[in-house]
XYZ file of C-alpha atoms in Angstrom:
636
model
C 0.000 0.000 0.000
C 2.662 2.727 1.281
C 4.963 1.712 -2.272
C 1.739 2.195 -4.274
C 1.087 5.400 -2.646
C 4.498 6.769 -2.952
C 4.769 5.790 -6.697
C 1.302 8.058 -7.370
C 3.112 10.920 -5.469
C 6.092 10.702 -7.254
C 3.817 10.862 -10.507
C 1.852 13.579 -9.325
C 5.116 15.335 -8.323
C 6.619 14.860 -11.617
C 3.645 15.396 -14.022
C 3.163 19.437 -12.016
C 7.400 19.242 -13.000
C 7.103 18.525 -16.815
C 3.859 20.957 -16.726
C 5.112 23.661 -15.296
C 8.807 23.968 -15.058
C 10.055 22.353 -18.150
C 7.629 22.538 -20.945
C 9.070 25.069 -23.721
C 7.663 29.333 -23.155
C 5.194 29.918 -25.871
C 5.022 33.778 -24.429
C 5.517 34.556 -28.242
C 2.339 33.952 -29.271
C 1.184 32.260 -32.814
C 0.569 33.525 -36.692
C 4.051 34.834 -37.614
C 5.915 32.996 -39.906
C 8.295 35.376 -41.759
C 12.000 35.519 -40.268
C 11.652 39.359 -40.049
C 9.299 39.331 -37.626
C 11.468 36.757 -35.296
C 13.965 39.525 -34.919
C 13.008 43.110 -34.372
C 15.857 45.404 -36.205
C 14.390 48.046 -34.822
C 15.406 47.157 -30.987
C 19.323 47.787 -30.723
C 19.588 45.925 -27.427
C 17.528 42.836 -28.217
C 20.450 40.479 -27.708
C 20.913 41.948 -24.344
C 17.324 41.785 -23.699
C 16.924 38.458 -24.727
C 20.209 37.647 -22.168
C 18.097 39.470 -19.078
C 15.173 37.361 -20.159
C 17.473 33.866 -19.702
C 19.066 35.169 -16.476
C 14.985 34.950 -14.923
C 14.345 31.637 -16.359
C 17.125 29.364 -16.205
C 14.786 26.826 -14.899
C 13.392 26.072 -18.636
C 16.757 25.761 -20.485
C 16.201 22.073 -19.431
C 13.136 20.862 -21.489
C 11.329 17.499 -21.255
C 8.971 17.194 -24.703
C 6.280 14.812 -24.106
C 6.083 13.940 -27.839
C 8.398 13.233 -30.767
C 9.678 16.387 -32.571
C 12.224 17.386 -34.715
C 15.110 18.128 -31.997
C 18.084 20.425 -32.201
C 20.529 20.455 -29.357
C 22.719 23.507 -27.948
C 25.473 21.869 -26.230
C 27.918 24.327 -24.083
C 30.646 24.560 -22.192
C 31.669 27.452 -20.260
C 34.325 28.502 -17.700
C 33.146 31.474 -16.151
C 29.207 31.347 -17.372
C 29.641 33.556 -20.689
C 29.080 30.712 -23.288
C 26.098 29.481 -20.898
C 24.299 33.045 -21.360
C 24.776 32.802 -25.061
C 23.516 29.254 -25.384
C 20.824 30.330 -23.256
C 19.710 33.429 -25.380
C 19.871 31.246 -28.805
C 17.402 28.685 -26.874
C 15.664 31.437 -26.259
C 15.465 32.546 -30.523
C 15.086 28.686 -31.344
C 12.010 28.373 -28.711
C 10.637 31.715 -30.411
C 10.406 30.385 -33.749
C 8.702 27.207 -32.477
C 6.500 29.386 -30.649
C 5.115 32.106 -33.262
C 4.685 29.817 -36.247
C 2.319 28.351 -37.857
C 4.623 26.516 -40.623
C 4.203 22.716 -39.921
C 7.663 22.135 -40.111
C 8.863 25.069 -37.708
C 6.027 24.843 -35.413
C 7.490 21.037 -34.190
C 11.382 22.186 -33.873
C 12.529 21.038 -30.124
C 15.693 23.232 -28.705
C 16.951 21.627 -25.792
C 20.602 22.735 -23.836
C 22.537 20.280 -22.286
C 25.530 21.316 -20.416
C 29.366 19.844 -21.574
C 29.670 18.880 -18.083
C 27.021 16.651 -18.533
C 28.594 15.071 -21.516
C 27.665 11.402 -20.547
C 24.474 11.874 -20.937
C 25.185 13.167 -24.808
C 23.447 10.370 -27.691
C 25.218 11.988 -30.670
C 23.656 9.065 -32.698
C 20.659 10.314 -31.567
C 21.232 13.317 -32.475
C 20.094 15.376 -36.058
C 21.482 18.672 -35.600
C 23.804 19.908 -33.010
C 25.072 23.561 -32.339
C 28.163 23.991 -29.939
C 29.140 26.819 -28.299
C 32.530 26.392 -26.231
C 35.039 29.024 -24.861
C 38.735 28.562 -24.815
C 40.745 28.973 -21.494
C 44.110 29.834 -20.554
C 46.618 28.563 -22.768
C 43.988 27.190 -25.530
C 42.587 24.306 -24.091
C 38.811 23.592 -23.182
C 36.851 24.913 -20.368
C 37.461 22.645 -17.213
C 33.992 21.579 -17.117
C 33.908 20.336 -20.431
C 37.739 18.962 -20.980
C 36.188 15.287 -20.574
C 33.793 15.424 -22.962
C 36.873 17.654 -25.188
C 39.598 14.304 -24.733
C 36.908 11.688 -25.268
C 35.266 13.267 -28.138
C 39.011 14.133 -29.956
C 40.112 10.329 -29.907
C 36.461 9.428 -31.080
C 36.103 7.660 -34.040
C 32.408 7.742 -34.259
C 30.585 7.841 -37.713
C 28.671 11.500 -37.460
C 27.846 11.238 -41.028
C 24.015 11.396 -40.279
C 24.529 14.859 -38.131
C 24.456 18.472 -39.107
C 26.258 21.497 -37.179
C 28.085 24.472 -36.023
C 30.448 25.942 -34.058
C 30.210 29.546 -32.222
C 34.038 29.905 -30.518
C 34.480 32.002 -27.159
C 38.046 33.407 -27.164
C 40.303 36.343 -26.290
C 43.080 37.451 -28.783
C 45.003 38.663 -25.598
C 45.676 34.951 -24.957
C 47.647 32.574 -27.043
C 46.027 30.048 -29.153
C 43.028 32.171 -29.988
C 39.637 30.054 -29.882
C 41.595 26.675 -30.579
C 39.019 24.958 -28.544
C 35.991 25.639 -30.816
C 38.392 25.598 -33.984
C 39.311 21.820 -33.146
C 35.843 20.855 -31.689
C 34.880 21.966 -35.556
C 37.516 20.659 -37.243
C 37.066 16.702 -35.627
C 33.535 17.075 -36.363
C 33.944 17.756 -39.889
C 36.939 14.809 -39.740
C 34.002 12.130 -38.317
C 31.834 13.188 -41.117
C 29.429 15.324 -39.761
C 27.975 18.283 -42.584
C 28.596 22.079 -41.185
C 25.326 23.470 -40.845
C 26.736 27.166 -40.989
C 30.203 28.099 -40.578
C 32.295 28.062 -37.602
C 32.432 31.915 -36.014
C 35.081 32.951 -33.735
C 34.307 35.775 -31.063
C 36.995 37.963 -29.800
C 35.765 38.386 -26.034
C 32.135 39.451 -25.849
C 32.292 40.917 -29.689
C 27.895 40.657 -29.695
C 28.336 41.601 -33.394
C 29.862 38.533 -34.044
C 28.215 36.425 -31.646
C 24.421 37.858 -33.108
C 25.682 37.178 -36.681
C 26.341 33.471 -36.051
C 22.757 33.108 -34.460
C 21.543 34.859 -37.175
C 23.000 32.251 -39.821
C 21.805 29.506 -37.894
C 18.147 30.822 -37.161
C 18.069 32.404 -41.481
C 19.179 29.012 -42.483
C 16.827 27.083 -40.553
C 13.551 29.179 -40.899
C 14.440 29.291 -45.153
C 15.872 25.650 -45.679
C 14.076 22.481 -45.334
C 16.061 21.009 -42.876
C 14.596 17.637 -43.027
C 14.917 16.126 -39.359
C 12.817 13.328 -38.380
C 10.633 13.136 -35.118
C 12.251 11.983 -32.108
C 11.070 11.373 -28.395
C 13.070 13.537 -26.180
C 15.874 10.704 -24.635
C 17.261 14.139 -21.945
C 14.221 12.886 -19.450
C 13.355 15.816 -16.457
C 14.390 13.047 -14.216
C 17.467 12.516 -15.796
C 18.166 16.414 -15.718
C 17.413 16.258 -11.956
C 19.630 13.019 -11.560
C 22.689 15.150 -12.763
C 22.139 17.715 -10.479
C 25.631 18.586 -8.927
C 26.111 17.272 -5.008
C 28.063 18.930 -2.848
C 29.576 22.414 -3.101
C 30.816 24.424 -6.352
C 30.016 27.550 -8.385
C 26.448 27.784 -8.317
C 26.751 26.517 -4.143
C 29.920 28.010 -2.728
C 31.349 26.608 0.429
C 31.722 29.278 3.484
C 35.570 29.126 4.152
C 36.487 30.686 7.504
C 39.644 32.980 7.160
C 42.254 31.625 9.214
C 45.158 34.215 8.259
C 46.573 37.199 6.377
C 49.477 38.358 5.625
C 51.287 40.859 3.690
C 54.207 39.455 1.936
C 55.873 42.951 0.312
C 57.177 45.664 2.070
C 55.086 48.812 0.761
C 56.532 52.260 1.351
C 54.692 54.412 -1.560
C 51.234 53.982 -3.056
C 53.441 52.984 -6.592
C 54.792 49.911 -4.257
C 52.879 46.484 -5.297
C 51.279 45.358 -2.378
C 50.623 41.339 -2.526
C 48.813 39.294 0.712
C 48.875 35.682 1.342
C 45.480 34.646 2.905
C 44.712 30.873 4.055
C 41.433 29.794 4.237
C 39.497 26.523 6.447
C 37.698 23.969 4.500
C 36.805 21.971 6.729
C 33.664 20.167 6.782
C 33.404 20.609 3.139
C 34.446 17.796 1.630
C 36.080 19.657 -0.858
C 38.973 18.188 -2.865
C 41.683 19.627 -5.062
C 44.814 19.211 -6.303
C 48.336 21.084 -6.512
C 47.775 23.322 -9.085
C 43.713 23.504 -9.064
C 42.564 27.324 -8.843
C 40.010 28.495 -6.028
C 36.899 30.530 -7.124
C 36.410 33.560 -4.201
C 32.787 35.521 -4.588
C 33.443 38.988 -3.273
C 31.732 42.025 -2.480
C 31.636 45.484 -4.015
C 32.713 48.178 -1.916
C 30.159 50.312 -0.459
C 31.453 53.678 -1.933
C 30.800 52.300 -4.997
C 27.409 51.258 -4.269
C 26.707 54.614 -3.052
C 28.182 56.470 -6.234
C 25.559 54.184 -8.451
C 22.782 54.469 -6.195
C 23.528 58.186 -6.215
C 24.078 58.770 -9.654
C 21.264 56.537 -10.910
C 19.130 58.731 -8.803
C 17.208 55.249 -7.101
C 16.295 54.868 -3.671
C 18.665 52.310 -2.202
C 16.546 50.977 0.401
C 13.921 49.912 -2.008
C 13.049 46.431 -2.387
C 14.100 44.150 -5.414
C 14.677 40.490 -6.643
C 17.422 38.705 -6.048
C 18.854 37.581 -9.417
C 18.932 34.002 -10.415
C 22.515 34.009 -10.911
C 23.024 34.391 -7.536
C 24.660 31.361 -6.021
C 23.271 29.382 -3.333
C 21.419 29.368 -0.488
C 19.819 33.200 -0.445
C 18.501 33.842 2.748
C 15.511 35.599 1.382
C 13.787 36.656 -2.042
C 14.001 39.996 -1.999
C 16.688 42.624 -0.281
C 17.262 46.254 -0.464
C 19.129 47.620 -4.360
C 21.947 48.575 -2.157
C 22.343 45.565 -0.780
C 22.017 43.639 -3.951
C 24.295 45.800 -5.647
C 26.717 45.345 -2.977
C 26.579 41.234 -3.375
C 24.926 40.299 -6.798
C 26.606 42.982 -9.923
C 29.331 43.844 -11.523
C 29.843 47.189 -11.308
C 33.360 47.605 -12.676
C 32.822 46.325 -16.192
C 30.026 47.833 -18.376
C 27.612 45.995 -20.499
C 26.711 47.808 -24.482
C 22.861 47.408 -23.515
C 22.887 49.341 -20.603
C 24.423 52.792 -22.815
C 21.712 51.280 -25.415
C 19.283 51.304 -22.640
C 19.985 54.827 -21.449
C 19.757 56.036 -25.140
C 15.849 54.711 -25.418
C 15.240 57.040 -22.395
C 17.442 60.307 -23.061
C 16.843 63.567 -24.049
C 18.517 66.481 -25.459
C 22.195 66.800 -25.147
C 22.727 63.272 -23.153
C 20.873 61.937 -26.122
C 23.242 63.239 -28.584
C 25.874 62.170 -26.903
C 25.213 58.847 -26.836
C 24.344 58.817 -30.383
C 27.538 60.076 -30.995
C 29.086 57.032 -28.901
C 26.881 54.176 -30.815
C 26.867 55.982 -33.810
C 29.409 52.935 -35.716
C 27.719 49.961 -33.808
C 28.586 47.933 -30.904
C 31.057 45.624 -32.922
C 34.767 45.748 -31.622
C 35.685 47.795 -34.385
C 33.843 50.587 -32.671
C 36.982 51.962 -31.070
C 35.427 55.228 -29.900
C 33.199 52.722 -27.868
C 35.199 50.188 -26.574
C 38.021 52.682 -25.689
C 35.426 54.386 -23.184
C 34.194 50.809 -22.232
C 37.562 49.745 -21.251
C 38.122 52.327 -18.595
C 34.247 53.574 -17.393
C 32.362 51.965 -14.578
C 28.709 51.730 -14.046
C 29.144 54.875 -11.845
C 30.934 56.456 -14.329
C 28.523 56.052 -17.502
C 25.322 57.089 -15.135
C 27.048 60.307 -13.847
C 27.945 60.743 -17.631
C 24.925 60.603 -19.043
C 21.763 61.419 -16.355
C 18.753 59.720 -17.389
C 16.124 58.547 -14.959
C 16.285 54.631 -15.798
C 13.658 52.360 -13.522
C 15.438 50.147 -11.255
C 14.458 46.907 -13.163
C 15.642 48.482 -15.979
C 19.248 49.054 -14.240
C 19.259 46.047 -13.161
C 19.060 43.939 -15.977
C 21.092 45.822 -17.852
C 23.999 44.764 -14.854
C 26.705 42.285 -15.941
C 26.597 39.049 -12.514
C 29.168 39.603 -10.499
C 31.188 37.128 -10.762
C 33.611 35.054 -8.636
C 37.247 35.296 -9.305
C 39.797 32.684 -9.574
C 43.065 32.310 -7.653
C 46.038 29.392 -7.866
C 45.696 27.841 -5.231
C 49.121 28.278 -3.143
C 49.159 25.156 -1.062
C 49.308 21.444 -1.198
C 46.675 19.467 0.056
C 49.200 16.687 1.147
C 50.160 19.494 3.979
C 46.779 20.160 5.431
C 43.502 19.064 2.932
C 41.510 20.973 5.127
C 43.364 24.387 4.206
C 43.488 26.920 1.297
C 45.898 29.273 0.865
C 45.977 31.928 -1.902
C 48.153 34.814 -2.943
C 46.738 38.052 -4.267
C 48.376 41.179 -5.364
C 46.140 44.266 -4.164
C 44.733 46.167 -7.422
C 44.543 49.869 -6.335
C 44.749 52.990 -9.064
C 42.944 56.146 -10.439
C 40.733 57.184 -13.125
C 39.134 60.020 -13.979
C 39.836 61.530 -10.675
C 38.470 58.869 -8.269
C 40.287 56.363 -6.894
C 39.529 52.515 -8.258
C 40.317 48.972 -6.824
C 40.435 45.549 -7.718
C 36.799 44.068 -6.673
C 37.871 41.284 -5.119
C 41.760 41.932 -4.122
C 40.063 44.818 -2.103
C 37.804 42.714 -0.740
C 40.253 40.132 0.906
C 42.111 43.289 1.990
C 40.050 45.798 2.867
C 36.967 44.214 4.155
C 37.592 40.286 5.274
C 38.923 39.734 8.617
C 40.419 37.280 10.105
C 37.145 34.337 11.102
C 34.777 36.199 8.779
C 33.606 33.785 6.289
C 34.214 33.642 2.472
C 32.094 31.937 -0.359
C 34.770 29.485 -2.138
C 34.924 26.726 -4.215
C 37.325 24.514 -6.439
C 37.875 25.072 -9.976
C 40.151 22.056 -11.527
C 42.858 22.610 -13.582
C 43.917 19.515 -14.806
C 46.037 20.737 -17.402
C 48.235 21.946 -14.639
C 49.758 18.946 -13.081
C 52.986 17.398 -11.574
C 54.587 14.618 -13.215
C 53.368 11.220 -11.689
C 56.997 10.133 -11.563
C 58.968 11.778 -8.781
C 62.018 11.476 -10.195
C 61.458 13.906 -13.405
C 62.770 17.311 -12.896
C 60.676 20.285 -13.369
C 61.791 23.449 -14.277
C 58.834 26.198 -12.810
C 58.672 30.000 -14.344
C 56.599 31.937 -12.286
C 57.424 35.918 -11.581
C 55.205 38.074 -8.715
C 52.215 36.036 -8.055
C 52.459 33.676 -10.626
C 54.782 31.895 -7.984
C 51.451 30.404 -5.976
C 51.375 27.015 -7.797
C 54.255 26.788 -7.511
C 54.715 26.982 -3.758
C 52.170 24.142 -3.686
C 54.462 22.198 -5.814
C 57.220 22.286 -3.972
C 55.604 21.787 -0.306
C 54.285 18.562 -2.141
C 57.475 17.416 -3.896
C 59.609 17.838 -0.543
C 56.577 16.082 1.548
C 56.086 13.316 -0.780
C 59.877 12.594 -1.097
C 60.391 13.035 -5.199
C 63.757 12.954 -5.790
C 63.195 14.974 -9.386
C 65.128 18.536 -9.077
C 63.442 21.463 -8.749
C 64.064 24.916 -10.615
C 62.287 27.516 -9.856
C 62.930 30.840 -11.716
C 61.084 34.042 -10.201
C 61.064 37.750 -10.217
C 60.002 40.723 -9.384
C 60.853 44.491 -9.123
C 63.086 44.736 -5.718
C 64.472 42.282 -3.661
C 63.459 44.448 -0.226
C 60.279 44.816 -1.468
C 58.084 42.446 -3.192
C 60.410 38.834 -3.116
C 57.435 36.653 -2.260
C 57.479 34.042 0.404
C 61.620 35.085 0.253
C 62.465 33.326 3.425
C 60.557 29.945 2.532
C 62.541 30.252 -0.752
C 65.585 30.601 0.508
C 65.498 27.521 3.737
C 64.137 25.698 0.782
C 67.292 26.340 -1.338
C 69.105 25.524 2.248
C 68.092 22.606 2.613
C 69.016 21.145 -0.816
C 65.203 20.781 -2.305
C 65.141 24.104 -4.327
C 67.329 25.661 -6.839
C 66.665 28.936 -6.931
C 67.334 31.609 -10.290
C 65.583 35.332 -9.459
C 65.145 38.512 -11.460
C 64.666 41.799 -10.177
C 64.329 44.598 -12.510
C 64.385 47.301 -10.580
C 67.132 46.459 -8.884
C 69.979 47.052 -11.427
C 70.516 49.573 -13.966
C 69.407 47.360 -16.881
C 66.287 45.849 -16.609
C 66.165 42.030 -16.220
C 63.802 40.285 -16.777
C 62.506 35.850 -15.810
C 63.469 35.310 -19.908
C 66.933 37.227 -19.585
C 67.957 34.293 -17.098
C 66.615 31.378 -19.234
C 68.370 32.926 -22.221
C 71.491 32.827 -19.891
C 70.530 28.986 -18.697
C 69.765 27.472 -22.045
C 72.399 24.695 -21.860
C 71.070 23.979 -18.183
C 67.381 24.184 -19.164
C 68.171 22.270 -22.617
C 69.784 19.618 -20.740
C 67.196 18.933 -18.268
C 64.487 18.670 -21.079
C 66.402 16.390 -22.815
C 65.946 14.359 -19.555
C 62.690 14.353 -19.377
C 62.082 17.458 -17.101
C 58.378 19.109 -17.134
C 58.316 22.701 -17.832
C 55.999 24.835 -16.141
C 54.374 28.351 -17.045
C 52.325 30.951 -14.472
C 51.181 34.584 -15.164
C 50.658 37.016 -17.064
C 49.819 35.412 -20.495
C 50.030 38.811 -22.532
C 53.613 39.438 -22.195
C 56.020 37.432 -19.950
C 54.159 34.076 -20.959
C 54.839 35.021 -24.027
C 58.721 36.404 -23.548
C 59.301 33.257 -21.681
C 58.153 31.394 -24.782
C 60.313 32.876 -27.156
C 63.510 32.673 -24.847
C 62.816 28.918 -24.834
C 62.490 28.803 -28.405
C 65.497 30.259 -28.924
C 67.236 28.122 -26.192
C 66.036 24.947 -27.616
C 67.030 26.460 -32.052
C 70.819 27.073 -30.138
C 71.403 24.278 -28.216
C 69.754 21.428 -30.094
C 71.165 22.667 -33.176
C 67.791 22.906 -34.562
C 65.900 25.509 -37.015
C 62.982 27.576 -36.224
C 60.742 25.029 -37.288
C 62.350 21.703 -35.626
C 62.108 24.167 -32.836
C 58.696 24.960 -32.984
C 58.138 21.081 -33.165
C 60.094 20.759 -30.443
C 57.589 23.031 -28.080
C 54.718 21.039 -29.868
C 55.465 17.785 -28.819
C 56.529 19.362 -25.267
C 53.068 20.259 -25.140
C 51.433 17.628 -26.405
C 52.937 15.123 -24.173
C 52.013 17.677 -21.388
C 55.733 18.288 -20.591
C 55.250 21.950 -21.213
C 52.033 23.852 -19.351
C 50.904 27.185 -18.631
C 48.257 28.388 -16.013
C 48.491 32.054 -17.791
C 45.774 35.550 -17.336
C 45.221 38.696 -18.810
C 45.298 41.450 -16.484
């Protein structure tokens, strides 16, 4: 009796599910069947719109269709959220079409998202028509949460000759290996026969020109061609979706870390002075696991002068009631707070979004309106340098004191970039203490346009976490960033300022674990008495014979010298150790000295193996490929 009663609850249960939370929006109403009328020209911030729209309703991106229809699946994988948003707004155009037609053929197109993380769950020879949209991280490799799917997709050998699709790549041309991840996931599909739908796009940061154009092709080409996919049940069940559920803590469910200590590590005598902290946090009770060389994700808070400047300059009420946003992570102790407080914990106020100037321009007047005009005047594309020139250094604050236009709060709001969490090496082994983080941060403080600016979250772990206050953390793998599994191999780390935090947590692991492999460390910074980070652990290290120990610091002498300088100097050394197997390690900035270092070991390796720019080059490539040669790189 009590099983057959729990199995009609459970039906019940599930049935209000499917009806309610994941059946597809039809908000769009019915009798429009012309592509021009599925995107409004006339509305210059409709991609953003659309994007506010997704951030209220991530609870439908997961769709259960009760009856066979002709299925298309947006498959993502994100690092930071940005590819999730624009898989989320092209469900969003696919479900629209679906929704507002009365073309048989249109009217019974499925969209459903699935999540790369999820990748196990993935039929691809179920599959008609796929479209992938995947970032690139760090030094060109896959975001973390979808690098399994990336390796076990690569050495596939799967016949896709049945499938149709297309590629939208997330890169940054400030990094090496510009959108390689989205280039290859196109390339292997086209390689297992699978026919391109449209072409592949590649999107220089968050380039919406770009990004709008590809969804564009894909929606044109699918409204205007007969696409021919046959009707399919739905195999992504809602109780599958709620099987794969994450447990435990991460992004979306930070754990609250206790902070157990902070330090400054550099002695700071002028505001010019680089002022770096080392902070260590308790995990314990979490659970949470990570490896030497993992990164920790740290939500902060905005300070509260700059929550005052936009409240002030918006000219909104701060203690009036609003939503908390969906993107906030988890628990929230209530629906609603105050705009100052959600300001304070839930947006980015630093870095400006194109739809809230577009925004502002629907509700301006007069001079302010001109001005604007003048601003958008050549489009939002990166070419618009006028545009992103002022976008690169303006803050929310900034752009509403600029231009004074009485915007309603929900208006503001969803016009607000998340805040979102940032991402530190972590700076300590596990093997020492699993139940402790530590991180290193370098304190981001500066001035602009006559007010004085900080880094949100370096200020935050500075300026306003004290010691036993709590912190929302969690672990983001890197497992492109790893130690040799043989002890013996030597490794050879490059890691100037606070590029050196891996890299302590290598070395505390290597001298626990008893690896008899040498270690090189080369590190630098501007002066010795200054900023030598964790100096005195370096140097008992070097003491005690586990540590060999190179340093640059180029403030110190006349001539400048620089990490590359001494591997230049070192290339029989270096060249010697490679050629006995040693793993070569990369941390920093990825703009420059990744890229100095680079070249110094490219021309090591052309003088001392004899070799010419191109055995060279192949050289570094099979380095890499063997995963003898990473980087855990950043733009800053």
């Amino acid at each position: 009796m009590f099983v057959a009663v729990s199995v009609v609850i459970l039906s019940i249960i599930l049935w209000i599910y499917v009806s309610n939370v994941l059946k597809p929006s039809s908000k769009y109403g019915s009798n429009v069947n012309s592509f021009d009328r599925y995107i409004d020209d006339s509305n210059p911030s409709q991609q953003e719109d659309d994007l506010s729209a997704s951030n209220t309703n991530k609870e439908r991106h997961h769709p259960h269709y009760t009856e066979p229809g002709k299925q298309i699946l947006i498959f993502f994988g994100t690092e930071y959220g940005f590819s999730e948003e624009v898989a989320n707004i092209l469900f969003e155009k696919l479900t629209k079409i679906a929704a507002a037609t009365d073309d048989e053929e249109l009217c019974q197109l499925q969209p459903r998202l699935l999540n790369a993380k999820h990748w196990k769950h993935l039929r691809l020879d179920e599959e008609q028509l796929i479209l992938i949209i995947i970032s690139t991280s760090g030094d060109g490799v896959p975001p973390s949460s979808a690098m399994a799917w990336y390796k076990s997709f690569m050495s596939s050998e799967m016949d896709l000759s049945h499938l149709r699709y297309s590629v939208l790549a997330l890169g940054d041309t400030n990094y090496p290996h510009f959108c390689r991840a989205g280039q290859k996931v196109y390339e292997r599909f086209c390689d297992l026969g699978a026919c391109p739908l449209v072409p592949r796009a590649d999107v220089d940061m968050e380039d919406w020109t770009v990004i709008n154009n590809w969804m564009d092709d894909v929606q044109d080409y699918i409204v205007n061609n007969n696409i021919n996919l046959d009707d399919r049940m739905d195999y992504l069940s809602p109780l599958l979706m709620l099987n794969i559920e994450e447990q435990g803590f991460h992004r979306l469910k930070p754990f609250m870390a206790t902070l157990l200590v902070k330090e400054a590590l550099t002695n700071c005598n002028v505001p010019a002075d680089k002022e770096t902290i080392h902070c260590e946090f308790s995990i314990e009770g979490s659970r949470l696991m990570y490896e030497a060389g993992d990164a920790v994700g740290i939500y902060p808070t905005n300070r509260m002068e700059d929550v005052e400047w936009v409240i002030q300059a918006s000219g909104l009420r701060g203690e009036d009631m609003c939503s908390v946003p969906s993107s906030a992570y988890q628990p929230q102790p209530a629906s609603k707070v105050t705009l100052r407080e959600s300001l304070r914990k839930y947006y980015d106020l630093k870095n400006v979004r194109v739809s809230l100037l577009q925004s502002m321009l629907r509700h301006s007047v007069g001079i302010v309106k001109e001005k604007l005009e003048i601003l958008l005047e050549n489009g939002t594309a990166r070419s618009n340098q006028a545009l992103m020139g002022y976008l690169e250094t303006a803050e929310v604050g900034d752009v509403l004191e600029h231009f004074p236009v009485n915007l309603p709060q929900t208006e503001l709001l969803a016009n607000l970039r998340p805040l979102q969490p940032r991402y530190y090496s972590i700076s300590s082994s596990p093997v020492t203490d699993p139940n402790k983080i530590c991180v290193t941060v370098a304190i981001i403080r500066y001035s602009s346009r006559g007010r004085s600016r900080v880094g949100v979250a370096t200020a935050f772990l500075q300026d306003r976490l004290h010691l036993q206050d709590l912190c929302p953390v969690f672990i983001s793998p890197n497992p492109d960033f790893r130690l040799p599994q043989d002890g013996t191999r030597d490794i050879i780390m490059i890691g100037p300022g606070t590029g050196i935090a891996p890299f302590r947590a290598f070395i505390q692991e290597r001298v626990l674990l008893g690896a008899s492999g040498k270690n090189l460390l080369y590190f630098g910074c501007r002066h010795k008495g200054k900023d030598f980070l964790y100096q005195k652990e370096l140097e008992q290290m070097v003491a005690e014979g586990h540590l060999k120990l190179r340093t640059a610091f180029s403030r110190d002498e006349e001539e400048k010298v620089y990490v590359q300088h001494l591997i230049l100097q070192d290339g029989r050394m270096m060249w010697n150790m490679i050629q006995g197997g040693a793993h070569v390690y990369v941390c920093g900035d990825a703009k420059h000295m990744a890229a100095d270092v680079h070249q110094a070991m490219l021309s090591a390796i052309k003088t001392e193996g004899c070799m010419t720019e191109e055995g060279a080059l192949g050289y570094i490539k099979e380095l890499e490929e063997t995963h003898r040669y990473q980087k855990d790189v950043w733009v800053t």
